[in-house]
Short mmCIF file of C-alpha atoms and ligand atoms in Angstrom, two decimals:
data_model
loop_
_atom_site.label_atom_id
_atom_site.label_comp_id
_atom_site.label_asym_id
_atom_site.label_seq_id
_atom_site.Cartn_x
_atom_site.Cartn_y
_atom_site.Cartn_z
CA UNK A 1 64.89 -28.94 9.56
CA UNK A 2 66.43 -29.40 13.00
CA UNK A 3 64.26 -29.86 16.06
CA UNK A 4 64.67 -26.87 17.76
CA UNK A 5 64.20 -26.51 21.50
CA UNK A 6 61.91 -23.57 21.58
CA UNK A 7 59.70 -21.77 18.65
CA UNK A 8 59.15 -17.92 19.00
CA UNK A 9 56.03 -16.66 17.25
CA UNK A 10 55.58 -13.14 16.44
CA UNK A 11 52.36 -11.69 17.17
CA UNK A 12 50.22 -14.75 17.33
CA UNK A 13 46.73 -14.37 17.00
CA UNK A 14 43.63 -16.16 16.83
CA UNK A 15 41.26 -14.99 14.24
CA UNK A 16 38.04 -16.75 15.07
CA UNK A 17 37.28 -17.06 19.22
CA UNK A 18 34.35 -17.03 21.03
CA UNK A 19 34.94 -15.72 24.74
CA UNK A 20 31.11 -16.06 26.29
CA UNK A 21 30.16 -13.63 29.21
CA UNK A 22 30.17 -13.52 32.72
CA UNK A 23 31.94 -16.42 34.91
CA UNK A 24 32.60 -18.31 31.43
CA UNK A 25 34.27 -15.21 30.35
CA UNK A 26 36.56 -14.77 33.73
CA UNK A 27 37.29 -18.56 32.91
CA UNK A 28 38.50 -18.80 29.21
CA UNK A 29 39.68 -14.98 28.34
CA UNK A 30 43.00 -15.56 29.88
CA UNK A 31 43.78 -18.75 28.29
CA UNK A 32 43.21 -17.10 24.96
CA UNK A 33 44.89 -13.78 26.59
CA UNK A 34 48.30 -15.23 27.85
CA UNK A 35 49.73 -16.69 24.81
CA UNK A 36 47.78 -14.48 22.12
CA UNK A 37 48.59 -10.63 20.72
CA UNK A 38 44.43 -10.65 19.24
CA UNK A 39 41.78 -12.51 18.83
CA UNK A 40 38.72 -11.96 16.42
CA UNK A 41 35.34 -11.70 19.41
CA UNK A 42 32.80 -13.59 17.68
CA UNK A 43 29.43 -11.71 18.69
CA UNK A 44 26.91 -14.78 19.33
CA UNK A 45 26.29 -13.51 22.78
CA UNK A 46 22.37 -14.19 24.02
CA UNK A 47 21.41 -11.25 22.79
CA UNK A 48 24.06 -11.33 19.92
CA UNK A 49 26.04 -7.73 19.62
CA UNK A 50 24.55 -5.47 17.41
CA UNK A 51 24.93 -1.98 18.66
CA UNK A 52 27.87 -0.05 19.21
CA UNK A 53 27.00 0.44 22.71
CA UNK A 54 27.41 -3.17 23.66
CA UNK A 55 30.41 -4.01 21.45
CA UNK A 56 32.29 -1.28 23.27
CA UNK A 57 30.51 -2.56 27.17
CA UNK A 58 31.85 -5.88 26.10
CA UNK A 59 35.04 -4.78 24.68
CA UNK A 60 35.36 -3.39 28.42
CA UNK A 61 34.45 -6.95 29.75
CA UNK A 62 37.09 -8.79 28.06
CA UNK A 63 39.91 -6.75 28.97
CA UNK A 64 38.82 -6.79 32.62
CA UNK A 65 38.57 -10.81 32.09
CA UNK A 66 41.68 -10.72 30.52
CA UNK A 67 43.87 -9.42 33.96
CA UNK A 68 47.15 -8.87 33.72
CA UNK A 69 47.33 -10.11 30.19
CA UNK A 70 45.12 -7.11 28.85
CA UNK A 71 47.84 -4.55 28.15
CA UNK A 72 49.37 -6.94 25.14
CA UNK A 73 46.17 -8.56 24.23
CA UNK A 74 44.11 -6.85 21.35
CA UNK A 75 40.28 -8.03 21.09
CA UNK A 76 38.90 -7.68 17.30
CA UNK A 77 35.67 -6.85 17.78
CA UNK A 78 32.97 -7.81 15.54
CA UNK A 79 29.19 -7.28 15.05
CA UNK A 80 26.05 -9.71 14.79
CA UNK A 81 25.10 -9.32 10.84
CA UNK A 82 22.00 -7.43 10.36
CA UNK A 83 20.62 -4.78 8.19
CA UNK A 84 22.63 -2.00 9.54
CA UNK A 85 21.91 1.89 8.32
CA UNK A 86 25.05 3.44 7.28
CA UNK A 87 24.95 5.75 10.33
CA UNK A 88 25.71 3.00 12.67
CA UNK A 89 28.73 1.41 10.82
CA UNK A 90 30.30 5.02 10.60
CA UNK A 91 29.29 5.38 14.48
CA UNK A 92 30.77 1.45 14.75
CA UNK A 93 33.61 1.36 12.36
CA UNK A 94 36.04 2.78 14.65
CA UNK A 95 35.43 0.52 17.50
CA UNK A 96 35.00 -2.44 14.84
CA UNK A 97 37.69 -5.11 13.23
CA UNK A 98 34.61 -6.61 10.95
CA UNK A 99 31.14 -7.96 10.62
CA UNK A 100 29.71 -11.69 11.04
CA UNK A 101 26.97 -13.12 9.17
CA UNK A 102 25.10 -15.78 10.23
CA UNK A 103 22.69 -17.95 8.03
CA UNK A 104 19.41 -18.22 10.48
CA UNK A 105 19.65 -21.59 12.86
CA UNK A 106 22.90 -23.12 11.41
CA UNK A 107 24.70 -23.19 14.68
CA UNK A 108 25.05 -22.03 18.43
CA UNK A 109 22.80 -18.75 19.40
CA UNK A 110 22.51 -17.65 15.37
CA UNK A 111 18.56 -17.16 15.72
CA UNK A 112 18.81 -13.92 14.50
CA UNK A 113 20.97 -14.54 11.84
CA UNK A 114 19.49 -13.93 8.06
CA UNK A 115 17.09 -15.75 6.18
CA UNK A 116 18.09 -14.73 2.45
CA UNK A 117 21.28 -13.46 1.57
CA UNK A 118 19.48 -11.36 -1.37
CA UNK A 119 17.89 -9.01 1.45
CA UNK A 120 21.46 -8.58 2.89
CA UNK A 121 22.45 -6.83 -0.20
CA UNK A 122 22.16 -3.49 0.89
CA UNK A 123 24.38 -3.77 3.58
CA UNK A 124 26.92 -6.04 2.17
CA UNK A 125 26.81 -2.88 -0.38
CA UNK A 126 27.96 -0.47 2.51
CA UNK A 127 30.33 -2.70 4.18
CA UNK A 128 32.18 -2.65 0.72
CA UNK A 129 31.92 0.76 0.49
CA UNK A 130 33.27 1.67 3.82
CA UNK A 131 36.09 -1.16 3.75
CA UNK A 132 34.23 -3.01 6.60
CA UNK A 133 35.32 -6.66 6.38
CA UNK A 134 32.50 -9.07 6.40
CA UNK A 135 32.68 -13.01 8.01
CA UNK A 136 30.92 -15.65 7.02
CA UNK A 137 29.19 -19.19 9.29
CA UNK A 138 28.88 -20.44 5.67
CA UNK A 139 26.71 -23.18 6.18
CA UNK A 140 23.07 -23.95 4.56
CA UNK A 141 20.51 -25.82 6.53
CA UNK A 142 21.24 -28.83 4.12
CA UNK A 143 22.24 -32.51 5.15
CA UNK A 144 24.49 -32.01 7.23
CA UNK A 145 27.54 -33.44 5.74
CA UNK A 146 26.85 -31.00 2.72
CA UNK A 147 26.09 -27.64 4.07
CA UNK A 148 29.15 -25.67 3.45
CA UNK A 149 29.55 -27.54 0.33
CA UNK A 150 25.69 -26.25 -0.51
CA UNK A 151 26.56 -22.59 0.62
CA UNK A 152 29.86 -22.54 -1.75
CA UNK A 153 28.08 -21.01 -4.85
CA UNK A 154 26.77 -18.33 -1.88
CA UNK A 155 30.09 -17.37 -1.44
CA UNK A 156 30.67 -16.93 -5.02
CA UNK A 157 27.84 -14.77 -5.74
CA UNK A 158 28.78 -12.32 -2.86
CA UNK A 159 32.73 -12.63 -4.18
CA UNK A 160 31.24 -11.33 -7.81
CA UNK A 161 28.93 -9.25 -6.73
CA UNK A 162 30.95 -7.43 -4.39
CA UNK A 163 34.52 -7.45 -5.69
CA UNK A 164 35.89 -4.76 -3.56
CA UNK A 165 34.33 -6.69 -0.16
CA UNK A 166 37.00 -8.38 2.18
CA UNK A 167 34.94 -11.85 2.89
CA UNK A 168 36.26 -14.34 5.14
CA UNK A 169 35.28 -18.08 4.40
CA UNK A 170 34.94 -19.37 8.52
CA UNK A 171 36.31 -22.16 9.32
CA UNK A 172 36.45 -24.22 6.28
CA UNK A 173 36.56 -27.82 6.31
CA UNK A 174 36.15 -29.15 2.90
CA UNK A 175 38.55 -29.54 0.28
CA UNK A 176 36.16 -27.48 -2.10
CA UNK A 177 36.13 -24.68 -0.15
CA UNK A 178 40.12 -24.54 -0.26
CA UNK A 179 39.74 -24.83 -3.65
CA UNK A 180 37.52 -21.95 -4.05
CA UNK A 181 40.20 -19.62 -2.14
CA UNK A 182 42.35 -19.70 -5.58
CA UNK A 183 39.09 -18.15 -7.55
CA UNK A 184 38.41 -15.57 -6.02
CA UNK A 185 40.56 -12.44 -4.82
CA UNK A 186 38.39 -11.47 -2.57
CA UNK A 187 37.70 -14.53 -0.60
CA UNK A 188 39.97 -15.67 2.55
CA UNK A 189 39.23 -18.53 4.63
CA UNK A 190 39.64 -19.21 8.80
CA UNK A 191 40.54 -22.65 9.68
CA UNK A 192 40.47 -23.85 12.88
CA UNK A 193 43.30 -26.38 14.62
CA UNK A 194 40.77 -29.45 15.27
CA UNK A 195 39.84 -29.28 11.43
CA UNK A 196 43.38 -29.99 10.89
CA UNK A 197 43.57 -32.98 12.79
CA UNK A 198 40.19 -34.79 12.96
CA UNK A 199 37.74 -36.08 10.82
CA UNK A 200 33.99 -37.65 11.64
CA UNK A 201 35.22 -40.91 12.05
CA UNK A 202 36.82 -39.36 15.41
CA UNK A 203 33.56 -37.64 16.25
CA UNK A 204 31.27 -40.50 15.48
CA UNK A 205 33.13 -43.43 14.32
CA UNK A 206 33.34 -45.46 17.54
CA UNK A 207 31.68 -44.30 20.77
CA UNK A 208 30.05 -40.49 20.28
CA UNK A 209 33.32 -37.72 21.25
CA UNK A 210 30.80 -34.80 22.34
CA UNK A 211 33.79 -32.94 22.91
CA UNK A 212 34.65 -33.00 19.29
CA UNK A 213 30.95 -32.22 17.82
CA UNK A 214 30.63 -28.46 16.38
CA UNK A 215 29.55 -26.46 13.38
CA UNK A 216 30.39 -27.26 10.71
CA UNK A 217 30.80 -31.05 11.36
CA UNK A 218 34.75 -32.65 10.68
CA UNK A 219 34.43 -34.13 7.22
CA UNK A 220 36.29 -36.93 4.98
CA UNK A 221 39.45 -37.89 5.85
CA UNK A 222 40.40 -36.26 2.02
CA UNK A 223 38.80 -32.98 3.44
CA UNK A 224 41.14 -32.75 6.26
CA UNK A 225 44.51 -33.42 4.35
CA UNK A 226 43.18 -30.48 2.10
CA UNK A 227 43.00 -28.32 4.90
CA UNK A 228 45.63 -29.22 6.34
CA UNK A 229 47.82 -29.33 3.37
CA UNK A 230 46.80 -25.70 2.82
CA UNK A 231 47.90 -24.75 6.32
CA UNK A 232 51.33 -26.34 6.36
CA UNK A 233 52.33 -24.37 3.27
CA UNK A 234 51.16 -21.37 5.02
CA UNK A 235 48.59 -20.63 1.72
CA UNK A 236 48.57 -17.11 1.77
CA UNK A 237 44.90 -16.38 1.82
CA UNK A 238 44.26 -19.02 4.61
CA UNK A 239 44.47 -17.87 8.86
CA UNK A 240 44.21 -19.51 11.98
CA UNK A 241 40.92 -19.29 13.57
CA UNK A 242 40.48 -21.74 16.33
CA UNK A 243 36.70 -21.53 16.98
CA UNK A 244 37.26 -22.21 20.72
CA UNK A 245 33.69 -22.57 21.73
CA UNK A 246 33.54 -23.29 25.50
CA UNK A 247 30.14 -24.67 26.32
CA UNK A 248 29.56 -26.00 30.06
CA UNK A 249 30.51 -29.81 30.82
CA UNK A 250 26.43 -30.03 31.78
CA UNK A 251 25.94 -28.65 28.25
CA UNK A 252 27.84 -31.17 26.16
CA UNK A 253 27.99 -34.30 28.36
CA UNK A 254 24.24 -34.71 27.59
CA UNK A 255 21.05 -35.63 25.70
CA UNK A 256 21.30 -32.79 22.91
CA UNK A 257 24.92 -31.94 23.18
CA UNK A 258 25.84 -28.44 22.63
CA UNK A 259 28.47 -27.54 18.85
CA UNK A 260 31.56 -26.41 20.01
CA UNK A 261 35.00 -27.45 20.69
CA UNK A 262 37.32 -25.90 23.16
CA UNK A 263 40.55 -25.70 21.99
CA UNK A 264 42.18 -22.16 23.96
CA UNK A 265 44.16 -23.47 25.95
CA UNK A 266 45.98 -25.57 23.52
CA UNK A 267 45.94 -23.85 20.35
CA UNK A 268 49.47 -22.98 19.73
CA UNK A 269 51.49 -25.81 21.32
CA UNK A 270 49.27 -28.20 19.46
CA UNK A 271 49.70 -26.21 16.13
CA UNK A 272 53.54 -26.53 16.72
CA UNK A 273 53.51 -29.93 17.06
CA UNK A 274 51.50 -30.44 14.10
CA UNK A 275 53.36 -28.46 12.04
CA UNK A 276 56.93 -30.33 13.01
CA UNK A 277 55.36 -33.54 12.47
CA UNK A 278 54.99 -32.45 9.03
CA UNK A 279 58.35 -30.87 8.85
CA UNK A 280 56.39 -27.35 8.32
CA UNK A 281 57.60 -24.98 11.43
CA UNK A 282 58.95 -22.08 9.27
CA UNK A 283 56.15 -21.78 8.28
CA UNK A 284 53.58 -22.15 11.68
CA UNK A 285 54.58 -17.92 12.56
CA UNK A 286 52.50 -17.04 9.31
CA UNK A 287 50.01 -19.23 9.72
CA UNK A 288 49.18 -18.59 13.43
CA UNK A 289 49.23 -14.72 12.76
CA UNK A 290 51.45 -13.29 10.00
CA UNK A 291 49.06 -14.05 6.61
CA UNK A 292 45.86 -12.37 8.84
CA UNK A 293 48.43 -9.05 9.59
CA UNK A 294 49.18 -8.89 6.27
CA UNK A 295 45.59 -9.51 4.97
CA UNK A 296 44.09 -7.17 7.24
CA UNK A 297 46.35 -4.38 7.77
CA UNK A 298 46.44 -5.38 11.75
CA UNK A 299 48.76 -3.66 13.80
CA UNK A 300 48.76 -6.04 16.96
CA UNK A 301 50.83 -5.15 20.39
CA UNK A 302 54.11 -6.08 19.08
CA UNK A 303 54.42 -9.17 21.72
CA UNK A 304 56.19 -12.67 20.99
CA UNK A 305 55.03 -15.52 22.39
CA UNK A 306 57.74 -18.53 22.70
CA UNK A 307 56.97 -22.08 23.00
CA UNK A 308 59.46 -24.39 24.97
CA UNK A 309 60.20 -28.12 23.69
CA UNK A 310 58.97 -29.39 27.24
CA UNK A 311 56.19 -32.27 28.31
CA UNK A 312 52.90 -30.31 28.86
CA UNK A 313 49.22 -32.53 29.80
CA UNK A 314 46.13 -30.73 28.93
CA UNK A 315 44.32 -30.22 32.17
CA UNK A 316 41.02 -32.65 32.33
CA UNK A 317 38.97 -29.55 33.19
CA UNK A 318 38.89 -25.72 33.96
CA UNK A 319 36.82 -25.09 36.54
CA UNK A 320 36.05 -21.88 38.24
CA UNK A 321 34.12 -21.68 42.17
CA UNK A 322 31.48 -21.19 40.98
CA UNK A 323 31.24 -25.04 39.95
CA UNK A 324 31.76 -24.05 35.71
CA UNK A 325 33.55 -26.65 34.29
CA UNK A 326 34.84 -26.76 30.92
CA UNK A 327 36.58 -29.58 28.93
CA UNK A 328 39.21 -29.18 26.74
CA UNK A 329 40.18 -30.61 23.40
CA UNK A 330 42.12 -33.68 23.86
CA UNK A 331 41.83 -33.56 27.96
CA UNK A 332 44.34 -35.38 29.56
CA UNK A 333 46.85 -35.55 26.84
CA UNK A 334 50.46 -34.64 26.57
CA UNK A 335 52.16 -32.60 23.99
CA UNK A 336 55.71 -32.28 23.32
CA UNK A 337 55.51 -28.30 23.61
CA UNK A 338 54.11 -25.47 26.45
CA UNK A 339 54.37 -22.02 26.54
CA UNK A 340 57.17 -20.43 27.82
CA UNK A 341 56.29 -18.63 31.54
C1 LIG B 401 30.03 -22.05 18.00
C2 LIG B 401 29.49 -21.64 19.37
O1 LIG B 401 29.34 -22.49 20.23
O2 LIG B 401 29.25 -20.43 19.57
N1 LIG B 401 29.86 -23.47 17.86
C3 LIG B 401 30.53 -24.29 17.04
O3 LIG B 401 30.20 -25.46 16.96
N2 LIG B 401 31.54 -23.85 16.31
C4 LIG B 401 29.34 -21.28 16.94
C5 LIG B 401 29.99 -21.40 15.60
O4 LIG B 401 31.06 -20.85 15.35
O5 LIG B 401 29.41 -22.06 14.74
ZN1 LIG B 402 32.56 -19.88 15.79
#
């Protein structure tokens, strides 16, 4: 393919993002907001969201956060897995793009998150039911190198047992898990853009990257090119979800660093040039949005978003007055391509 000077991306979205509240909302919504036509709200707020009251009140925050960017920006709102009655997911369905589960204590704020998946049952039941799509942290409480590969047969059970159930496999990052995609009808899969490009060596191999330590943990080298060979060919069942998880600077530059990496500001310039490295940009508009419209039925504002070939530097930091400060993934680097004003 030629190098082309600028990349136009229909409908872009990002299907796995975790905005915060308050001032770290003001910071990072618009990052996400400017270059994005959705993003999936992940609900691990402190308390996490699990009435339709506060998906709706925070719903209303992110737009506001959002600014001028609001009006072509469409937040996917999802709820904090728990033993719902059917009442509330009629009452929340409307208002609702899906539901996330969270095994208890496997990552950031997920203390409420279940114990056993047999006494989710019932609910999973519903969710099926009423076409309610669920999301998965699939991760066990394992070694820590092995928990998604641990919660794999977890994912199988709920893909038999509820065939009609729309599960999404969160960012994957084993070359098992990819695998397991071709098995199963049911089953889709997130991945996120770091999982693409790093593996633990570049967490923990020389001197500790806090900045690159999150849930689940980058894997084997083999693990990545399985990921990332899935997401160059645009595999139809897998989605861009870039697990942006802004924590503050105090937070990960410390004894007891916070899980999260946060990529907003860079996700789709540094997903183009990943994909032209590999000679893979007709297929980056399917991967960054197109395989989750057609997945989920999504009906998006109908924005484009185009990238320019131009020299862009990550910013060191976002900061807000309030003396937040947030640091990106790779801080301080430049990439080939921005987005266009
Ligand atoms: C996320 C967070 O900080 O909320 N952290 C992370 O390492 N990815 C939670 C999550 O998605 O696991
Ligand atoms: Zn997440």
């Amino acid at each position: 393919m030629t190098s082309p000077e600028s990349i136009t991306l229909r409908q872009p979205l990002d299907m796995h993002l975790h905005l915060r509240d308050g001032d770290m909302l003001r910071l990072v919504a618009p990052l996400s907001a400017a270059s994005l036509a959705g993003a999936v709200i992940m609900p691990n707020l402190v308390p996490p969201l699990t009435s339709v009251e506060m998906l709706s009140a925070y719903r209303e925050r992110i737009l506001a956060a959002a600014g001028p960017y609001a009006a072509d920006f469409q937040p996917l709102m999802t709820l904090f897995f728990q033993d719902y009655p059917e009442s509330l997911l009629a009452a929340a369905k409307p208002h609702l793009f899906a539901i996330k589960l969270y095994p208890h204590g496997v990552t950031t704020n997920s203390e409420s998150g279940i114990h056993s998946i047999d006494t989710a049952e019932p609910t999973l039941k519903r969710m099926e039911e009423m076409g309610i799509p669920l999301l998965v942290h699939g991760e066990t409480t394992g070694f820590v190198l092995d928990r998604e590969a641990e919660f794999l047969s977890i994912y199988e059970r709920i893909a038999t047992r509820f065939p009609k159930l729309r599960i999404v496999m969160e960012h994957i990052t084993t070359a098992a898990a990819v695998q397991l995609l071709d098995r199963f009808e049911n089953l889709h899969a997130t991945v996120t853009a770091h999982h693409l490009v790093i593996t633990l060596d570049d967490v923990a191999g020389g001197l500790l990257q806090p900045h690159l330590f999150c849930k689940p943990i980058a894997k084997r080298p083999e693990d990545r090119d399985a990921l990332l060979a899935a997401a160059l060919a645009a595999h139809p069942k897998l989605m861009l979800g870039s697990d942006s998880a802004p924590h503050p600077r105090h937070a990960k530059e410390c004894c007891g660093c916070a899980a999260g990496v946060f990529t907003a500001p860079l996700l789709l310039p540094r997903m183009a040039e990943l994909f032209e490295a590999h000679d893979a940009l007709e297929n980056l508009e399917a991967f960054t949005g197109g395989n989750a419209i057609r997945i989920h039925g999504l009906t998006p504002p109908d924005r484009s978003v185009t990238l320019i070939r131009a020299p862009w530097t990550v910013p060191d930091s976002y900061q807000d007055d309030s003396g937040l400060s947030v640091i990106p993934w790779e801080a301080g680097r430049t990439l080939p391509w921005q987005i266009a004003d």
